[in-house]
Amino acid sequence: MERFSVIVSGFDRYESVDVNPSREVPEALESQGLKLGSNSETNPTSDVDDDVSFDCEIHIHSVMLPVSFTNAWPTLKAAIDRYHPDIVIATGLKHAARGIALERCATNLMDAARPDADNVKPRKIAIVEEGPAAYWTRLPLRSILEDFSTHNIPATLSSDAGTYVCNSLFYHLLNWTSHQQKVLSGFVSFPLVNEHGGNLYGLPLKQQIAAGRDVVKETLRYYREPATRDVVIV
């Protein structure tokens, strides 16, 4: 039986954010798994995905990172060296978002308007000297969006992850991935947790966990059977 190792990273603390989805979602995915297989006949209210069954072992590892330009990537890299993942999905938080943001591009730029957790505020500095100006995500965005639509999860494509720690981590991750034979990686931004709905920013936590599960599931599907139709960049 095939075995797959998946890392889903998040950030351990955001200032003034009581419930951090980029911590809660990875930890939920590690503890709950993908919940694949059909049981809709015996339990119609179950959140098990009844349209997918993978004949393989899937091990999800959640990794929490500091909001630090200096330490976020080394912490994730240490986890990569430990778990030897086939898929790495980094996650972060976008305060002014009404749904899940699938990040398309990581740019080679640090330009912080506020200090990070180490009180560091780089301005207009390259992340990797003489590195490419940008990298494109390795995630199958089209199939992820289609899965979101099926499960009524609001989502959008985002041009980039900004110029703060999220983007810096994303760039380092894709820079590393570019030298690997077969690893898929990308970045997903979650909105604030909003359990009340309405026109406010954010989504309920359960819906965000379901979104995280869809991202892992569709990326694993694409890893096993790559298809051009699954990928969308622009």
Coordinates of N, CA and C in Angstrom, one line a residue:
M1 N 0.8 -1.2 0.0 CA 0.0 0.0 0.0 C 0.9 1.3 0.0
E2 N 0.5 2.2 -0.8 CA 1.2 3.5 -0.9 C 1.1 4.2 0.4
R3 N 2.2 4.9 0.8 CA 2.1 5.8 2.0 C 2.5 7.2 1.6
F4 N 1.8 8.1 2.1 CA 2.0 9.5 1.8 C 2.2 10.3 3.1
S5 N 3.2 11.2 3.1 CA 3.5 12.1 4.2 C 3.1 13.5 3.8
V6 N 2.3 14.2 4.6 CA 1.8 15.5 4.3 C 2.1 16.4 5.5
I7 N 2.7 17.5 5.2 CA 2.9 18.6 6.3 C 1.9 19.7 6.0
V8 N 1.2 20.1 7.0 CA 0.3 21.3 6.9 C 0.8 22.2 8.0
S9 N 1.4 23.3 7.7 CA 2.0 24.3 8.7 C 1.0 25.4 8.9
G10 N 1.2 26.0 10.1 CA 0.4 27.2 10.4 C 1.3 28.1 11.3
F11 N 0.8 29.2 11.7 CA 1.5 30.1 12.6 C 1.0 30.0 14.0
D12 N 1.9 30.1 15.0 CA 1.5 29.8 16.4 C 0.7 30.9 17.0
R13 N 0.9 32.1 16.6 CA 0.2 33.2 17.3 C 0.2 34.5 16.4
Y14 N -1.0 35.1 16.3 CA -1.1 36.4 15.7 C -1.6 37.4 16.8
E15 N -1.0 38.5 16.8 CA -1.4 39.5 17.8 C -2.9 39.9 17.6
S16 N -3.6 39.9 18.7 CA -5.0 40.4 18.7 C -6.0 39.4 18.0
V17 N -5.5 38.1 17.8 CA -6.4 37.1 17.2 C -6.6 36.0 18.2
D18 N -7.8 35.9 18.7 CA -8.1 34.9 19.8 C -8.2 33.5 19.2
V19 N -8.8 33.3 18.1 CA -8.9 32.0 17.5 C -8.2 32.0 16.2
N20 N -7.1 31.4 16.1 CA -6.2 31.4 14.9 C -6.5 30.2 14.0
P21 N -7.1 30.4 12.9 CA -7.4 29.3 12.0 C -6.2 28.6 11.4
S22 N -5.1 29.3 11.3 CA -3.9 28.7 10.7 C -3.2 27.8 11.8
R23 N -3.7 27.9 13.0 CA -3.3 26.9 14.0 C -4.3 25.8 14.1
E24 N -5.6 26.2 14.2 CA -6.7 25.2 14.5 C -6.8 24.3 13.3
V25 N -6.7 24.7 12.1 CA -7.0 23.9 10.9 C -5.9 22.8 10.8
P26 N -4.6 23.1 10.8 CA -3.6 22.1 10.7 C -3.7 21.1 11.8
E27 N -3.9 21.5 13.1 CA -4.0 20.6 14.2 C -5.3 19.7 14.0
A28 N -6.4 20.2 13.5 CA -7.6 19.4 13.3 C -7.3 18.4 12.2
L29 N -6.6 18.7 11.1 CA -6.3 17.8 10.1 C -5.4 16.7 10.6
E30 N -4.5 17.0 11.4 CA -3.6 16.0 12.0 C -4.4 15.0 12.9
S31 N -5.3 15.5 13.7 CA -6.0 14.7 14.6 C -7.2 13.9 14.0
Q32 N -7.8 14.5 13.0 CA -9.0 13.9 12.4 C -8.7 13.2 11.1
G33 N -7.6 13.5 10.4 CA -7.3 12.9 9.1 C -8.2 13.5 8.0
L34 N -8.3 12.8 6.9 CA -9.1 13.3 5.8 C -10.5 12.8 5.8
K35 N -10.8 11.8 6.6 CA -12.2 11.2 6.7 C -12.7 10.8 5.4
L36 N -11.9 9.9 4.7 CA -12.2 9.5 3.4 C -13.0 8.2 3.5
G37 N -13.9 8.0 2.5 CA -14.7 6.7 2.4 C -16.2 7.0 2.7
S38 N -17.0 6.2 2.2 CA -18.4 6.4 2.2 C -19.1 5.8 3.4
N39 N -19.9 6.7 4.1 CA -20.8 6.2 5.2 C -22.1 7.0 5.2
S40 N -22.4 7.6 4.0 CA -23.5 8.5 3.9 C -24.8 7.7 4.1
E41 N -24.9 6.4 3.8 CA -26.1 5.7 4.0 C -26.5 5.5 5.5
T42 N -25.4 5.2 6.2 CA -25.6 4.9 7.7 C -25.6 6.2 8.5
N43 N -25.0 7.3 8.0 CA -25.0 8.5 8.8 C -25.0 9.7 7.8
P44 N -26.2 10.1 7.4 CA -26.3 11.1 6.4 C -25.8 12.5 6.8
T45 N -25.6 12.7 8.1 CA -25.2 14.0 8.6 C -23.7 14.0 8.8
S46 N -23.0 12.9 8.5 CA -21.5 12.9 8.6 C -20.8 13.8 7.7
D47 N -19.7 14.3 8.2 CA -18.9 15.2 7.3 C -17.8 14.4 6.6
V48 N -17.9 13.1 6.6 CA -17.0 12.2 5.8 C -17.2 12.5 4.3
D49 N -16.1 12.6 3.6 CA -16.2 12.8 2.1 C -16.6 11.5 1.5
D50 N -17.8 11.4 1.0 CA -18.3 10.1 0.4 C -18.0 10.0 -1.0
D51 N -17.3 10.9 -1.7 CA -17.1 10.7 -3.1 C -15.6 10.3 -3.4
V52 N -14.8 10.1 -2.4 CA -13.4 9.8 -2.6 C -13.0 8.7 -1.7
S53 N -12.2 7.8 -2.2 CA -11.6 6.7 -1.4 C -10.2 6.5 -2.0
F54 N -9.2 6.7 -1.1 CA -7.8 6.4 -1.6 C -7.3 5.1 -0.9
D55 N -6.8 4.2 -1.7 CA -6.2 3.0 -1.2 C -4.8 3.3 -0.8
C56 N -4.6 4.0 0.2 CA -3.2 4.4 0.7 C -3.3 4.9 2.1
E57 N -2.1 4.9 2.7 CA -2.0 5.5 4.1 C -1.6 7.0 3.9
I58 N -2.2 7.8 4.7 CA -2.0 9.3 4.6 C -1.6 9.7 6.0
H59 N -0.4 10.2 6.2 CA 0.0 10.7 7.5 C 0.1 12.3 7.4
I60 N -0.7 13.0 8.2 CA -0.7 14.4 8.2 C 0.0 14.9 9.4
H61 N 1.0 15.8 9.3 CA 1.7 16.3 10.4 C 1.5 17.9 10.4
S62 N 1.0 18.3 11.5 CA 0.9 19.8 11.7 C 2.1 20.4 12.3
V63 N 2.5 21.5 11.8 CA 3.7 22.2 12.3 C 3.4 23.6 12.5
M64 N 3.7 24.1 13.7 CA 3.4 25.5 14.1 C 4.7 26.3 14.0
L65 N 4.6 27.5 13.3 CA 5.8 28.3 13.0 C 5.7 29.7 13.7
P66 N 6.8 30.3 14.1 CA 6.7 31.6 14.6 C 6.5 32.6 13.5
V67 N 5.8 33.8 13.8 CA 5.7 34.8 12.8 C 7.0 35.6 12.7
S68 N 8.0 35.0 12.1 CA 9.3 35.5 12.1 C 10.0 35.3 10.8
F69 N 10.5 36.4 10.2 CA 11.2 36.3 9.0 C 12.4 35.4 9.1
T70 N 13.1 35.4 10.3 CA 14.3 34.6 10.5 C 14.0 33.2 10.8
N71 N 13.0 32.9 11.5 CA 12.8 31.5 12.1 C 11.7 30.7 11.5
A72 N 10.8 31.3 10.7 CA 9.7 30.5 10.2 C 10.1 29.4 9.2
W73 N 10.9 29.8 8.2 CA 11.4 28.8 7.3 C 12.3 27.7 7.9
P74 N 13.3 28.1 8.7 CA 14.1 27.0 9.4 C 13.3 26.0 10.2
T75 N 12.2 26.5 10.9 CA 11.3 25.7 11.6 C 10.6 24.7 10.7
L76 N 10.1 25.2 9.6 CA 9.4 24.3 8.7 C 10.4 23.3 8.0
K77 N 11.6 23.8 7.7 CA 12.6 23.0 7.0 C 13.0 21.8 8.0
A78 N 13.1 22.1 9.3 CA 13.4 21.1 10.2 C 12.3 20.0 10.2
A79 N 11.0 20.4 10.1 CA 10.0 19.4 10.0 C 10.0 18.6 8.7
I80 N 10.4 19.3 7.6 CA 10.5 18.6 6.3 C 11.6 17.6 6.4
D81 N 12.7 17.9 7.0 CA 13.8 16.9 7.2 C 13.4 15.7 8.1
R82 N 12.5 16.0 9.0 CA 12.0 14.9 9.9 C 11.0 14.0 9.2
Y83 N 10.0 14.6 8.5 CA 8.9 13.8 8.0 C 9.0 13.4 6.5
H84 N 10.0 14.0 5.8 CA 10.1 13.7 4.4 C 8.8 13.7 3.6
P85 N 8.2 14.9 3.6 CA 6.8 14.9 3.0 C 6.8 14.8 1.5
D86 N 5.7 14.3 1.0 CA 5.4 14.3 -0.4 C 4.6 15.6 -0.8
I87 N 3.9 16.2 0.2 CA 3.1 17.4 0.0 C 3.4 18.3 1.2
V88 N 3.6 19.6 0.9 CA 3.7 20.6 2.0 C 2.7 21.7 1.7
I89 N 1.8 21.9 2.6 CA 0.8 23.0 2.5 C 1.0 24.0 3.7
A90 N 1.5 25.2 3.4 CA 1.7 26.2 4.4 C 0.4 27.0 4.4
T91 N 0.0 27.4 5.6 CA -1.2 28.3 5.8 C -0.9 29.5 6.6
G92 N -1.7 30.5 6.4 CA -1.6 31.7 7.2 C -2.9 32.4 7.3
L93 N -2.9 33.6 7.8 CA -4.2 34.4 8.0 C -4.2 35.6 7.2
K94 N -5.4 35.9 6.6 CA -5.7 37.2 6.0 C -6.9 37.8 6.7
H95 N -6.6 38.9 7.4 CA -7.6 39.5 8.2 C -8.8 40.0 7.4
A96 N -8.6 40.6 6.3 CA -9.6 41.2 5.5 C -10.1 40.3 4.4
A97 N -10.5 39.1 4.7 CA -10.9 38.1 3.7 C -12.3 37.6 4.1
R98 N -13.1 37.3 3.2 CA -14.4 36.7 3.4 C -14.5 35.2 3.1
G99 N -13.4 34.7 2.6 CA -13.3 33.3 2.3 C -11.9 32.8 2.2
I100 N -11.7 31.6 1.7 CA -10.3 31.0 1.6 C -9.6 31.6 0.4
A101 N -8.4 32.0 0.6 CA -7.6 32.6 -0.5 C -6.5 31.6 -0.9
L102 N -6.5 31.1 -2.1 CA -5.5 30.2 -2.6 C -4.4 31.1 -3.3
E103 N -3.2 31.1 -2.7 CA -2.2 31.9 -3.2 C -1.5 31.3 -4.4
R104 N -1.4 32.2 -5.4 CA -0.8 31.7 -6.7 C 0.7 31.9 -6.8
C105 N 1.2 32.9 -6.2 CA 2.6 33.4 -6.5 C 3.3 33.8 -5.2
A106 N 4.6 33.4 -5.1 CA 5.4 34.0 -4.0 C 6.5 34.8 -4.7
T107 N 6.6 36.0 -4.2 CA 7.6 37.0 -4.8 C 8.9 37.1 -3.9
N108 N 10.0 37.4 -4.5 CA 11.3 37.5 -3.9 C 11.5 38.8 -3.2
L109 N 10.6 39.1 -2.2 CA 10.7 40.5 -1.6 C 10.1 40.4 -0.2
M110 N 10.9 41.0 0.7 CA 10.5 41.3 2.1 C 10.3 42.8 2.2
D111 N 9.1 43.2 2.6 CA 8.9 44.6 2.7 C 7.8 44.8 3.7
A112 N 8.2 44.9 5.0 CA 7.3 44.8 6.1 C 6.8 46.2 6.6
A113 N 5.5 46.4 6.7 CA 5.0 47.6 7.2 C 5.0 47.6 8.8
R114 N 5.1 46.4 9.3 CA 5.1 46.3 10.8 C 6.1 45.3 11.2
P115 N 6.7 45.3 12.4 CA 7.7 44.3 12.8 C 7.1 42.9 13.0
D116 N 7.9 41.9 12.8 CA 7.5 40.6 13.1 C 7.7 40.2 14.6
A117 N 7.6 39.0 14.9 CA 7.6 38.6 16.4 C 9.0 38.9 17.0
D118 N 10.0 39.0 16.1 CA 11.4 39.3 16.6 C 11.7 40.8 16.6
N119 N 10.6 41.6 16.3 CA 10.8 43.1 16.2 C 11.7 43.4 15.0
V120 N 11.6 42.6 13.9 CA 12.4 42.8 12.7 C 11.4 43.4 11.7
K121 N 11.8 44.4 10.9 CA 11.0 45.0 9.9 C 11.8 45.3 8.7
P122 N 12.1 44.2 7.9 CA 12.9 44.4 6.6 C 12.1 45.3 5.6
R123 N 12.8 46.1 4.9 CA 12.2 47.0 3.9 C 12.9 46.8 2.6
K124 N 12.1 46.3 1.6 CA 12.6 46.2 0.2 C 13.9 45.4 0.1
I125 N 13.8 44.2 0.7 CA 15.0 43.3 0.7 C 14.6 42.0 0.0
A126 N 15.5 41.4 -0.8 CA 15.3 40.1 -1.5 C 15.3 39.0 -0.4
I127 N 14.4 38.1 -0.6 CA 14.4 36.9 0.3 C 15.6 36.0 0.0
V128 N 15.9 35.7 -1.2 CA 17.0 34.9 -1.7 C 17.8 35.8 -2.7
E129 N 19.0 36.2 -2.3 CA 19.8 36.9 -3.2 C 20.0 36.2 -4.5
E130 N 19.8 36.9 -5.7 CA 19.9 36.3 -7.0 C 18.9 35.2 -7.3
G131 N 17.9 35.1 -6.4 CA 16.9 34.1 -6.7 C 15.9 34.6 -7.7
P132 N 15.1 33.8 -8.3 CA 14.0 34.2 -9.3 C 13.1 35.3 -8.6
A133 N 12.6 36.1 -9.5 CA 11.7 37.2 -9.0 C 10.4 36.6 -8.3
A134 N 10.0 35.4 -8.8 CA 8.8 34.8 -8.2 C 8.8 33.3 -8.6
Y135 N 8.0 32.6 -7.8 CA 7.7 31.2 -8.0 C 6.2 31.0 -8.1
W136 N 5.7 30.1 -8.9 CA 4.3 29.8 -8.9 C 4.0 28.6 -8.0
T137 N 2.8 28.6 -7.4 CA 2.4 27.5 -6.6 C 2.5 26.2 -7.3
R138 N 2.6 25.1 -6.6 CA 2.6 23.7 -7.1 C 1.2 23.0 -6.8
L139 N 0.2 23.7 -6.3 CA -1.0 23.1 -6.0 C -2.0 23.1 -7.2
P140 N -2.9 22.1 -7.2 CA -3.9 22.1 -8.3 C -5.1 23.0 -8.0
L141 N -4.9 24.2 -8.3 CA -5.9 25.2 -7.8 C -7.3 25.0 -8.4
R142 N -7.3 24.6 -9.7 CA -8.6 24.5 -10.3 C -9.5 23.4 -9.7
S143 N -8.9 22.2 -9.4 CA -9.6 21.2 -8.8 C -10.0 21.5 -7.3
I144 N -9.1 22.2 -6.7 CA -9.4 22.7 -5.3 C -10.6 23.6 -5.3
L145 N -10.6 24.6 -6.2 CA -11.8 25.5 -6.3 C -13.1 24.7 -6.7
E146 N -13.0 23.7 -7.5 CA -14.2 23.0 -7.9 C -14.7 22.2 -6.6
D147 N -13.8 21.7 -5.8 CA -14.2 21.0 -4.6 C -14.8 22.0 -3.6
F148 N -14.2 23.1 -3.5 CA -14.8 24.2 -2.6 C -16.2 24.5 -3.1
S149 N -16.4 24.6 -4.4 CA -17.8 24.9 -4.9 C -18.8 23.9 -4.6
T150 N -18.3 22.6 -4.7 CA -19.2 21.5 -4.4 C -19.6 21.5 -2.9
H151 N -18.7 21.9 -2.1 CA -19.0 22.0 -0.6 C -19.4 23.4 -0.1
N152 N -19.7 24.3 -1.0 CA -20.2 25.6 -0.7 C -19.2 26.4 0.2
I153 N -18.0 26.3 -0.1 CA -16.9 27.0 0.7 C -16.5 28.3 -0.1
P154 N -16.8 29.5 0.4 CA -16.3 30.7 -0.3 C -14.8 30.7 -0.5
A155 N -14.4 31.0 -1.7 CA -12.9 31.0 -1.9 C -12.6 32.0 -3.1
T156 N -11.3 32.3 -3.2 CA -10.9 33.2 -4.3 C -9.4 32.8 -4.6
L157 N -9.0 33.2 -5.8 CA -7.6 33.1 -6.1 C -6.9 34.4 -5.7
S158 N -5.8 34.3 -5.1 CA -5.0 35.5 -4.7 C -3.8 35.6 -5.5
S159 N -3.5 36.8 -6.0 CA -2.3 37.0 -6.8 C -1.0 36.7 -6.1
D160 N -0.9 37.1 -4.9 CA 0.3 36.8 -4.1 C 0.0 36.9 -2.6
A161 N 1.0 36.5 -1.8 CA 0.8 36.5 -0.3 C 1.3 37.7 0.4
G162 N 1.4 38.8 -0.4 CA 1.9 40.1 0.2 C 3.4 40.1 0.3
T163 N 4.0 40.8 1.2 CA 5.4 40.9 1.4 C 5.8 40.8 2.8
Y164 N 5.0 40.1 3.6 CA 5.3 39.9 5.0 C 5.8 38.5 5.2
V165 N 5.7 37.9 6.4 CA 6.3 36.6 6.7 C 5.6 35.5 5.9
C166 N 4.3 35.6 5.7 CA 3.7 34.5 4.9 C 4.3 34.4 3.5
N167 N 4.5 35.5 2.8 CA 5.2 35.4 1.5 C 6.6 34.9 1.6
S168 N 7.3 35.4 2.6 CA 8.7 35.0 2.8 C 8.8 33.5 3.0
L169 N 7.9 32.9 3.8 CA 7.9 31.5 4.0 C 7.5 30.8 2.7
F170 N 6.5 31.3 2.0 CA 6.0 30.7 0.8 C 7.1 30.6 -0.3
Y171 N 7.9 31.7 -0.4 CA 9.0 31.8 -1.3 C 10.1 30.7 -1.0
H172 N 10.5 30.7 0.3 CA 11.5 29.7 0.7 C 11.0 28.3 0.4
L173 N 9.7 28.0 0.7 CA 9.2 26.7 0.4 C 9.2 26.3 -1.0
L174 N 8.8 27.3 -1.9 CA 8.8 26.9 -3.3 C 10.2 26.9 -3.9
N175 N 11.1 27.7 -3.3 CA 12.5 27.6 -3.7 C 13.1 26.2 -3.4
W176 N 12.8 25.7 -2.2 CA 13.2 24.4 -1.8 C 12.6 23.3 -2.8
T177 N 11.2 23.5 -3.0 CA 10.5 22.5 -3.8 C 11.0 22.4 -5.2
S178 N 11.5 23.6 -5.7 CA 12.0 23.6 -7.1 C 13.2 22.6 -7.3
H179 N 13.9 22.2 -6.2 CA 15.0 21.3 -6.3 C 14.7 19.9 -6.0
Q180 N 13.4 19.6 -5.7 CA 13.0 18.3 -5.4 C 12.4 17.5 -6.6
Q181 N 12.5 16.2 -6.6 CA 12.1 15.5 -7.8 C 10.6 15.4 -7.9
K182 N 9.9 15.2 -6.7 CA 8.5 15.1 -6.8 C 7.9 15.5 -5.4
V183 N 7.7 16.8 -5.2 CA 7.1 17.3 -4.0 C 6.1 18.4 -4.5
L184 N 4.9 18.4 -4.0 CA 4.0 19.5 -4.3 C 3.8 20.4 -3.0
S185 N 3.8 21.7 -3.3 CA 3.7 22.6 -2.1 C 3.0 23.9 -2.6
G186 N 2.4 24.6 -1.6 CA 1.8 25.8 -1.9 C 1.3 26.5 -0.6
F187 N 0.6 27.6 -0.7 CA 0.2 28.3 0.5 C -1.3 28.7 0.4
V188 N -2.0 28.5 1.5 CA -3.4 28.8 1.6 C -3.6 29.8 2.7
S189 N -4.3 30.9 2.5 CA -4.6 31.9 3.5 C -6.1 31.7 4.0
F190 N -6.2 31.6 5.3 CA -7.5 31.5 5.9 C -8.0 32.8 6.4
P191 N -9.3 33.1 6.4 CA -9.9 34.3 7.0 C -10.0 34.2 8.5
L192 N -10.4 35.2 9.1 CA -10.7 35.2 10.5 C -11.8 34.2 10.8
V193 N -11.9 33.6 12.0 CA -13.0 32.7 12.4 C -14.2 33.6 12.7
N194 N -15.3 33.3 12.0 CA -16.5 34.1 12.3 C -17.7 33.0 12.3
E195 N -18.1 32.8 13.5 CA -19.2 31.7 13.7 C -20.6 32.3 13.5
H196 N -20.7 33.6 13.2 CA -22.0 34.2 13.1 C -22.5 34.4 11.6
G197 N -21.6 34.3 10.7 CA -22.0 34.4 9.3 C -22.3 35.9 9.0
G198 N -23.3 36.1 8.0 CA -23.6 37.5 7.7 C -22.6 38.0 6.7
N199 N -22.5 39.4 6.7 CA -21.6 40.1 5.8 C -20.3 40.4 6.4
L200 N -20.0 39.9 7.6 CA -18.7 40.1 8.3 C -17.6 39.3 7.6
Y201 N -16.4 39.7 7.9 CA -15.2 39.0 7.4 C -15.2 37.6 8.1
G202 N -14.6 36.6 7.4 CA -14.4 35.4 8.0 C -15.4 34.3 7.7
L203 N -15.1 33.1 8.2 CA -15.9 31.9 8.0 C -15.9 31.1 9.3
P204 N -16.9 30.2 9.6 CA -16.9 29.4 10.7 C -15.7 28.4 10.7
L205 N -15.2 28.1 11.8 CA -14.0 27.2 11.9 C -14.2 25.9 11.2
K206 N -15.4 25.3 11.5 CA -15.7 23.9 10.9 C -15.6 24.0 9.3
Q207 N -16.0 25.1 8.8 CA -16.0 25.3 7.3 C -14.5 25.4 6.8
Q208 N -13.7 26.1 7.6 CA -12.3 26.3 7.3 C -11.6 24.9 7.4
I209 N -11.9 24.1 8.4 CA -11.3 22.8 8.5 C -11.7 22.0 7.3
A210 N -12.9 22.0 6.9 CA -13.4 21.3 5.7 C -12.6 21.8 4.4
A211 N -12.3 23.1 4.4 CA -11.5 23.6 3.3 C -10.1 23.1 3.3
G212 N -9.5 23.0 4.5 CA -8.2 22.5 4.6 C -8.1 21.0 4.1
R213 N -9.2 20.3 4.5 CA -9.3 18.9 4.1 C -9.4 18.8 2.6
D214 N -10.2 19.6 1.9 CA -10.3 19.6 0.5 C -9.0 19.9 -0.2
V215 N -8.2 20.8 0.4 CA -6.9 21.2 -0.2 C -6.0 20.0 -0.2
V216 N -5.9 19.3 0.9 CA -5.0 18.1 1.0 C -5.5 17.0 0.1
K217 N -6.8 16.8 0.1 CA -7.4 15.7 -0.7 C -7.1 15.9 -2.2
E218 N -7.4 17.1 -2.7 CA -7.3 17.3 -4.1 C -5.8 17.4 -4.5
T219 N -4.9 17.8 -3.6 CA -3.5 17.8 -3.9 C -3.0 16.4 -4.0
L220 N -3.4 15.6 -3.1 CA -3.1 14.2 -3.1 C -3.6 13.5 -4.4
R221 N -4.8 13.8 -4.8 CA -5.3 13.2 -6.0 C -4.4 13.6 -7.2
Y222 N -4.1 14.9 -7.2 CA -3.2 15.4 -8.3 C -1.8 14.8 -8.3
Y223 N -1.3 14.6 -7.1 CA 0.0 14.0 -6.9 C 0.0 12.6 -7.5
R224 N -1.1 11.8 -7.3 CA -1.1 10.5 -7.8 C -1.5 10.4 -9.3
E225 N -2.3 11.3 -9.8 CA -2.7 11.3 -11.2 C -2.7 12.8 -11.7
P226 N -1.5 13.3 -12.1 CA -1.4 14.7 -12.6 C -2.2 14.9 -13.8
A227 N -2.9 16.0 -13.9 CA -3.7 16.4 -15.0 C -3.6 17.9 -15.2
T228 N -3.4 18.3 -16.5 CA -3.3 19.7 -16.8 C -4.5 20.5 -16.4
R229 N -5.7 19.9 -16.5 CA -6.9 20.6 -16.2 C -7.0 21.0 -14.7
D230 N -6.3 20.3 -13.8 CA -6.4 20.6 -12.4 C -5.6 21.9 -12.0
V231 N -4.8 22.4 -12.9 CA -3.9 23.5 -12.6 C -4.4 24.8 -13.2
V232 N -4.5 25.8 -12.4 CA -4.8 27.2 -12.9 C -4.0 28.2 -12.2
I233 N -3.3 29.1 -13.0 CA -2.4 30.1 -12.4 C -3.1 31.5 -12.5
V234 N -3.5 31.8 -13.7 CA -4.1 33.1 -13.9 C -5.5 33.0 -14.3

